Amino acid sequence: MRRWLFADQLGPHFLDGAHQPVLLIESKAVFRRRAFHRQKAHLILSALRHRAAELGDRALHLKTETYREGLRRYGEVVEVSHPTSRRARDFVRSQEKVTVLPPRGFVTSHEDFAAWADGRRGAARLDDFYRHARQSHRVLMDGDEPAGGRWQVRVTDGSRSQALPPAPTPVEDDIDAEVRDDLDRWAAEGIEFIGRDGPRQFPATRAEALDRQQQFLIHRLPHFGRPDEMLSDDPWLAHSGLSTSFNMGLLEPLPAVRQAEEEYRAGHAPLAGVERFARQVIGWRDYLWHLYWYLDVGYPASARPKGTSSIPEWFATLDAESVHARCLSAALAAVRDRGWAHNPMRQAVLGNYAVQRGWRPTDMVDWFQRAFVDGHEWAMIGNVVGMARHAELGSLTAEAYAVSGAHINRTSDFCAGCRYDPKQRVGADACPFTGGYWSYLHHTRERLHGNVRMTRALKQLALIPDLSEIVTQERARGDAAP
Ligand code: SF4
């Protein structure tokens, strides 16, 4: 039977056999509904069209207004792997001529996760799930024990990252040129995008993804897992840059982790980096995926009409120039220019600022999903909603998402050139992250009470002499660009 592939199901592991016919549908309505980053739209269309070209006669490639129209045009029964969003899942289930198969592209099955999590509601912790996944799939195991004797291995080298070779940039081709022309035309027709166009930065084909994975294994894996760090002149550091490839289905998670393990077993990469990579891929990534379905956290802001977002315009439209806070300006510029910023920037700067200002988590999920090339609802709900609400969601194990300017100062080189002072809580030079942090703690102190991670911070809060001044100052700052 013909297999319908969404744009996040493009690798060979989404097909059965070398001859299976394929249906690929480009839905323009997806881009009409919400303003995506221009480079994200480019990557999705480029990947779909490259896959169609690779498959040749096996692929029926339809460019339509909606998926419904595409299915009507094809007219016959198709099968599809379980989609990655509730909206898409509900749609495919509603179609008489679509058979929905179990999900692919993740390591642990729905059934295995449910069996593990049932009876653990409220205590289905990431650390436990990660151990379960390591044991079940025999990853970094020496007999019954974790390799090296510990489940989590810390990077002990505290020195700053050394410069690493840049990740290989894909070479654009005629398909990319055609995509660029089409997007220019769509923009002229009134379809809105955010961010800047630019050379495609992320793999659109499996070959490009494997190339990047190989480069990661050689150059970045040995340095992977350093403590959160942000450097103004290096947007990539030792981050893998593989998330788009996993999330578009170009790479398969478990084989990638096994290859990283081989690097460790061969003595080419330290256990700390390899374990951290495994934790991210078979631990955190799978955990978020399963929580999205298991906890049934509901639709995010995508269902909300345009224009009711709690996120201010300057942030939503990536207006980095309007922001004086150096770290925040740099993070917005990174997203504006490539639709991607590494995790410390997402969490300590972008997500942190949103949490401090009380922007609706569902709006942030929507924004991350549209602005980031690797943003998917299932990943963002856990990352943004879950971590922002870590105090209430006992089932999520996450670091506190709100941090002060002191943390950003400790982990980056941004503060040295900033017009604000990370140590100042009040006054003209007060860092918006520091003032915002204490103000946030003040407003949420009752909710955070009893959360062991916040005990120390709440004790400090009680000792701050100028708290009412801080709260007044941050209220006045409001949502204006800092
Ligand atoms: Fe960011 Fe505050 Fe540091 Fe400026 S001083 S870079 S706003 S943390």
PDB file of C-alpha atoms in Angstrom, residues 61-226:
ATOM      1  CA  HIS A  61       4.221  14.435  -4.985  1.00  0.00           C
ATOM      2  CA  LEU A  62       1.211  16.738  -4.715  1.00  0.00           C
ATOM      3  CA  LYS A  63       1.282  20.496  -4.129  1.00  0.00           C
ATOM      4  CA  THR A  64      -2.121  21.421  -2.747  1.00  0.00           C
ATOM      5  CA  GLU A  65      -3.868  23.944  -0.537  1.00  0.00           C
ATOM      6  CA  THR A  66      -4.686  21.371   2.170  1.00  0.00           C
ATOM      7  CA  TYR A  67      -3.885  17.784   3.088  1.00  0.00           C
ATOM      8  CA  ARG A  68      -7.566  16.982   2.629  1.00  0.00           C
ATOM      9  CA  GLU A  69      -7.366  18.179  -0.968  1.00  0.00           C
ATOM     10  CA  GLY A  70      -4.224  16.091  -1.518  1.00  0.00           C
ATOM     11  CA  LEU A  71      -5.927  12.966  -0.230  1.00  0.00           C
ATOM     12  CA  ARG A  72      -8.982  13.663  -2.365  1.00  0.00           C
ATOM     13  CA  ARG A  73      -6.820  14.052  -5.449  1.00  0.00           C
ATOM     14  CA  TYR A  74      -5.085  10.750  -4.801  1.00  0.00           C
ATOM     15  CA  GLY A  75      -8.412   9.104  -4.052  1.00  0.00           C
ATOM     16  CA  GLU A  76      -7.150   5.708  -2.904  1.00  0.00           C
ATOM     17  CA  VAL A  77      -6.385   4.185   0.476  1.00  0.00           C
ATOM     18  CA  VAL A  78      -3.015   5.157   2.010  1.00  0.00           C
ATOM     19  CA  GLU A  79      -1.260   4.306   5.230  1.00  0.00           C
ATOM     20  CA  VAL A  80       0.683   6.742   7.376  1.00  0.00           C
ATOM     21  CA  SER A  81       2.882   6.427  10.444  1.00  0.00           C
ATOM     22  CA  HIS A  82       1.356   8.023  13.543  1.00  0.00           C
ATOM     23  CA  PRO A  83       1.780  11.794  13.076  1.00  0.00           C
ATOM     24  CA  THR A  84       3.649  13.932  15.581  1.00  0.00           C
ATOM     25  CA  SER A  85       0.930  16.374  16.616  1.00  0.00           C
ATOM     26  CA  ARG A  86      -2.561  15.946  17.992  1.00  0.00           C
ATOM     27  CA  ARG A  87      -4.036  18.103  15.250  1.00  0.00           C
ATOM     28  CA  ALA A  88      -2.480  15.885  12.561  1.00  0.00           C
ATOM     29  CA  ARG A  89      -3.328  12.708  14.471  1.00  0.00           C
ATOM     30  CA  ASP A  90      -6.987  13.724  14.735  1.00  0.00           C
ATOM     31  CA  PHE A  91      -7.054  14.633  11.067  1.00  0.00           C
ATOM     32  CA  VAL A  92      -5.622  11.359   9.778  1.00  0.00           C
ATOM     33  CA  ARG A  93      -7.921   9.381  12.069  1.00  0.00           C
ATOM     34  CA  SER A  94     -10.903  11.235  10.661  1.00  0.00           C
ATOM     35  CA  GLN A  95     -10.080  10.167   7.096  1.00  0.00           C
ATOM     36  CA  GLU A  96     -11.793   7.022   5.881  1.00  0.00           C
ATOM     37  CA  LYS A  97      -9.076   6.183   3.377  1.00  0.00           C
ATOM     38  CA  VAL A  98      -6.125   6.562   5.763  1.00  0.00           C
ATOM     39  CA  THR A  99      -4.776   3.723   7.879  1.00  0.00           C
ATOM     40  CA  VAL A 100      -2.715   4.949  10.828  1.00  0.00           C
ATOM     41  CA  LEU A 101       0.333   2.878  11.782  1.00  0.00           C
ATOM     42  CA  PRO A 102       2.295   3.042  15.067  1.00  0.00           C
ATOM     43  CA  PRO A 103       4.792   5.905  15.403  1.00  0.00           C
ATOM     44  CA  ARG A 104       8.361   5.619  14.181  1.00  0.00           C
ATOM     45  CA  GLY A 105      11.425   7.745  14.778  1.00  0.00           C
ATOM     46  CA  PHE A 106      11.576   7.250  18.533  1.00  0.00           C
ATOM     47  CA  VAL A 107      13.286   4.627  20.624  1.00  0.00           C
ATOM     48  CA  THR A 108      10.709   3.525  23.173  1.00  0.00           C
ATOM     49  CA  SER A 109       7.244   2.482  21.984  1.00  0.00           C
ATOM     50  CA  HIS A 110       4.020   4.011  23.295  1.00  0.00           C
ATOM     51  CA  GLU A 111       3.147   0.669  24.883  1.00  0.00           C
ATOM     52  CA  ASP A 112       6.493   0.305  26.605  1.00  0.00           C
ATOM     53  CA  PHE A 113       6.341   3.854  27.940  1.00  0.00           C
ATOM     54  CA  ALA A 114       2.770   3.399  29.166  1.00  0.00           C
ATOM     55  CA  ALA A 115       3.690   0.139  30.890  1.00  0.00           C
ATOM     56  CA  TRP A 116       6.611   1.889  32.561  1.00  0.00           C
ATOM     57  CA  ALA A 117       4.676   5.030  33.526  1.00  0.00           C
ATOM     58  CA  ASP A 118       1.385   3.452  34.657  1.00  0.00           C
ATOM     59  CA  GLY A 119       1.325   3.540  38.410  1.00  0.00           C
ATOM     60  CA  ARG A 120       4.030   6.191  38.470  1.00  0.00           C
ATOM     61  CA  ARG A 121       1.776   9.173  37.729  1.00  0.00           C
ATOM     62  CA  GLY A 122       3.318  12.165  39.438  1.00  0.00           C
ATOM     63  CA  ALA A 123       6.616  10.348  39.755  1.00  0.00           C
ATOM     64  CA  ALA A 124       7.403   9.300  36.206  1.00  0.00           C
ATOM     65  CA  ARG A 125      10.793  10.889  36.395  1.00  0.00           C
ATOM     66  CA  LEU A 126      13.168  11.471  33.542  1.00  0.00           C
ATOM     67  CA  ASP A 127      16.114   9.915  35.382  1.00  0.00           C
ATOM     68  CA  ASP A 128      14.199   6.680  35.919  1.00  0.00           C
ATOM     69  CA  PHE A 129      12.957   6.604  32.357  1.00  0.00           C
ATOM     70  CA  TYR A 130      16.478   7.150  31.054  1.00  0.00           C
ATOM     71  CA  ARG A 131      17.742   4.171  33.065  1.00  0.00           C
ATOM     72  CA  HIS A 132      14.846   2.101  31.804  1.00  0.00           C
ATOM     73  CA  ALA A 133      15.685   3.024  28.194  1.00  0.00           C
ATOM     74  CA  ARG A 134      19.402   2.280  28.686  1.00  0.00           C
ATOM     75  CA  GLN A 135      18.614  -1.123  30.160  1.00  0.00           C
ATOM     76  CA  SER A 136      15.892  -2.002  27.643  1.00  0.00           C
ATOM     77  CA  HIS A 137      17.980  -1.123  24.614  1.00  0.00           C
ATOM     78  CA  ARG A 138      21.350  -2.143  26.051  1.00  0.00           C
ATOM     79  CA  VAL A 139      22.944   1.281  25.566  1.00  0.00           C
ATOM     80  CA  LEU A 140      26.213   1.994  27.412  1.00  0.00           C
ATOM     81  CA  MET A 141      25.777  -1.066  29.601  1.00  0.00           C
ATOM     82  CA  ASP A 142      28.514  -3.299  30.992  1.00  0.00           C
ATOM     83  CA  GLY A 143      26.517  -6.361  31.972  1.00  0.00           C
ATOM     84  CA  ASP A 144      23.813  -5.110  34.339  1.00  0.00           C
ATOM     85  CA  GLU A 145      25.750  -1.987  35.274  1.00  0.00           C
ATOM     86  CA  PRO A 146      26.023   1.339  33.475  1.00  0.00           C
ATOM     87  CA  ALA A 147      29.303   1.848  31.636  1.00  0.00           C
ATOM     88  CA  GLY A 148      31.730   3.556  33.977  1.00  0.00           C
ATOM     89  CA  GLY A 149      29.618   2.587  37.012  1.00  0.00           C
ATOM     90  CA  ARG A 150      27.313   5.627  36.915  1.00  0.00           C
ATOM     91  CA  TRP A 151      24.129   6.422  35.025  1.00  0.00           C
ATOM     92  CA  GLN A 152      25.035  10.064  34.614  1.00  0.00           C
ATOM     93  CA  VAL A 153      28.592  11.180  34.056  1.00  0.00           C
ATOM     94  CA  ARG A 154      29.489  14.802  34.605  1.00  0.00           C
ATOM     95  CA  VAL A 155      31.938  16.672  32.432  1.00  0.00           C
ATOM     96  CA  THR A 156      34.641  17.682  34.848  1.00  0.00           C
ATOM     97  CA  ASP A 157      36.629  19.926  32.529  1.00  0.00           C
ATOM     98  CA  GLY A 158      35.361  23.386  33.431  1.00  0.00           C
ATOM     99  CA  SER A 159      37.414  25.275  30.885  1.00  0.00           C
ATOM    100  CA  ARG A 160      35.675  27.208  28.148  1.00  0.00           C
ATOM    101  CA  SER A 161      34.983  25.441  24.874  1.00  0.00           C
ATOM    102  CA  GLN A 162      37.764  25.543  22.361  1.00  0.00           C
ATOM    103  CA  ALA A 163      36.920  26.618  18.837  1.00  0.00           C
ATOM    104  CA  LEU A 164      35.628  23.644  16.870  1.00  0.00           C
ATOM    105  CA  PRO A 165      35.344  23.296  13.107  1.00  0.00           C
ATOM    106  CA  PRO A 166      31.997  24.637  11.939  1.00  0.00           C
ATOM    107  CA  ALA A 167      29.312  22.118  11.143  1.00  0.00           C
ATOM    108  CA  PRO A 168      29.206  21.372   7.395  1.00  0.00           C
ATOM    109  CA  THR A 169      26.851  23.774   5.642  1.00  0.00           C
ATOM    110  CA  PRO A 170      24.643  22.110   3.058  1.00  0.00           C
ATOM    111  CA  VAL A 171      25.271  23.107  -0.535  1.00  0.00           C
ATOM    112  CA  GLU A 172      22.070  24.489  -1.992  1.00  0.00           C
ATOM    113  CA  ASP A 173      20.900  23.201  -5.368  1.00  0.00           C
ATOM    114  CA  ASP A 174      18.174  23.808  -7.958  1.00  0.00           C
ATOM    115  CA  ILE A 175      15.524  22.468  -5.594  1.00  0.00           C
ATOM    116  CA  ASP A 176      16.482  25.089  -3.000  1.00  0.00           C
ATOM    117  CA  ALA A 177      16.385  27.794  -5.665  1.00  0.00           C
ATOM    118  CA  GLU A 178      12.897  26.704  -6.662  1.00  0.00           C
ATOM    119  CA  VAL A 179      11.772  26.678  -3.014  1.00  0.00           C
ATOM    120  CA  ARG A 180      13.165  30.179  -2.534  1.00  0.00           C
ATOM    121  CA  ASP A 181      11.265  31.432  -5.603  1.00  0.00           C
ATOM    122  CA  ASP A 182       8.048  29.822  -4.385  1.00  0.00           C
ATOM    123  CA  LEU A 183       8.394  31.341  -0.912  1.00  0.00           C
ATOM    124  CA  ASP A 184       9.066  34.773  -2.428  1.00  0.00           C
ATOM    125  CA  ARG A 185       5.890  34.364  -4.421  1.00  0.00           C
ATOM    126  CA  TRP A 186       3.900  33.205  -1.384  1.00  0.00           C
ATOM    127  CA  ALA A 187       5.174  36.195   0.597  1.00  0.00           C
ATOM    128  CA  ALA A 188       4.057  38.509  -2.232  1.00  0.00           C
ATOM    129  CA  GLU A 189       0.638  36.838  -2.071  1.00  0.00           C
ATOM    130  CA  GLY A 190       0.372  37.725   1.630  1.00  0.00           C
ATOM    131  CA  ILE A 191       1.655  34.622   3.447  1.00  0.00           C
ATOM    132  CA  GLU A 192       3.618  35.942   6.431  1.00  0.00           C
ATOM    133  CA  PHE A 193       6.987  34.703   7.605  1.00  0.00           C
ATOM    134  CA  ILE A 194       9.237  35.732  10.462  1.00  0.00           C
ATOM    135  CA  GLY A 195      13.040  35.811  10.527  1.00  0.00           C
ATOM    136  CA  ARG A 196      15.461  36.406   7.697  1.00  0.00           C
ATOM    137  CA  ASP A 197      16.011  34.281   4.670  1.00  0.00           C
ATOM    138  CA  GLY A 198      19.549  32.967   4.244  1.00  0.00           C
ATOM    139  CA  PRO A 199      21.555  30.010   2.995  1.00  0.00           C
ATOM    140  CA  ARG A 200      20.053  26.748   4.200  1.00  0.00           C
ATOM    141  CA  GLN A 201      21.872  25.789   7.379  1.00  0.00           C
ATOM    142  CA  PHE A 202      20.410  22.381   8.139  1.00  0.00           C
ATOM    143  CA  PRO A 203      20.256  19.045   6.303  1.00  0.00           C
ATOM    144  CA  ALA A 204      17.330  18.489   3.950  1.00  0.00           C
ATOM    145  CA  THR A 205      18.404  15.012   2.834  1.00  0.00           C
ATOM    146  CA  ARG A 206      19.513  11.883   4.609  1.00  0.00           C
ATOM    147  CA  ALA A 207      22.933  12.148   2.976  1.00  0.00           C
ATOM    148  CA  GLU A 208      23.404  15.647   4.359  1.00  0.00           C
ATOM    149  CA  ALA A 209      22.171  14.514   7.780  1.00  0.00           C
ATOM    150  CA  LEU A 210      24.587  11.569   7.843  1.00  0.00           C
ATOM    151  CA  ASP A 211      27.384  13.923   6.850  1.00  0.00           C
ATOM    152  CA  ARG A 212      26.578  16.209   9.764  1.00  0.00           C
ATOM    153  CA  GLN A 213      26.260  13.273  12.126  1.00  0.00           C
ATOM    154  CA  GLN A 214      29.679  12.033  11.096  1.00  0.00           C
ATOM    155  CA  GLN A 215      31.195  15.453  11.616  1.00  0.00           C
ATOM    156  CA  PHE A 216      29.576  15.570  15.057  1.00  0.00           C
ATOM    157  CA  LEU A 217      30.975  12.184  16.045  1.00  0.00           C
ATOM    158  CA  ILE A 218      34.492  13.232  15.074  1.00  0.00           C
ATOM    159  CA  HIS A 219      34.701  16.838  16.205  1.00  0.00           C
ATOM    160  CA  ARG A 220      31.953  17.619  18.704  1.00  0.00           C
ATOM    161  CA  LEU A 221      31.161  14.437  20.589  1.00  0.00           C
ATOM    162  CA  PRO A 222      34.463  14.541  22.529  1.00  0.00           C
ATOM    163  CA  HIS A 223      33.382  17.971  23.858  1.00  0.00           C
ATOM    164  CA  PHE A 224      29.676  17.304  24.170  1.00  0.00           C
ATOM    165  CA  GLY A 225      27.900  17.900  27.462  1.00  0.00           C
ATOM    166  CA  ARG A 226      29.913  20.779  28.841  1.00  0.00           C
TER     167      ARG A 226
END
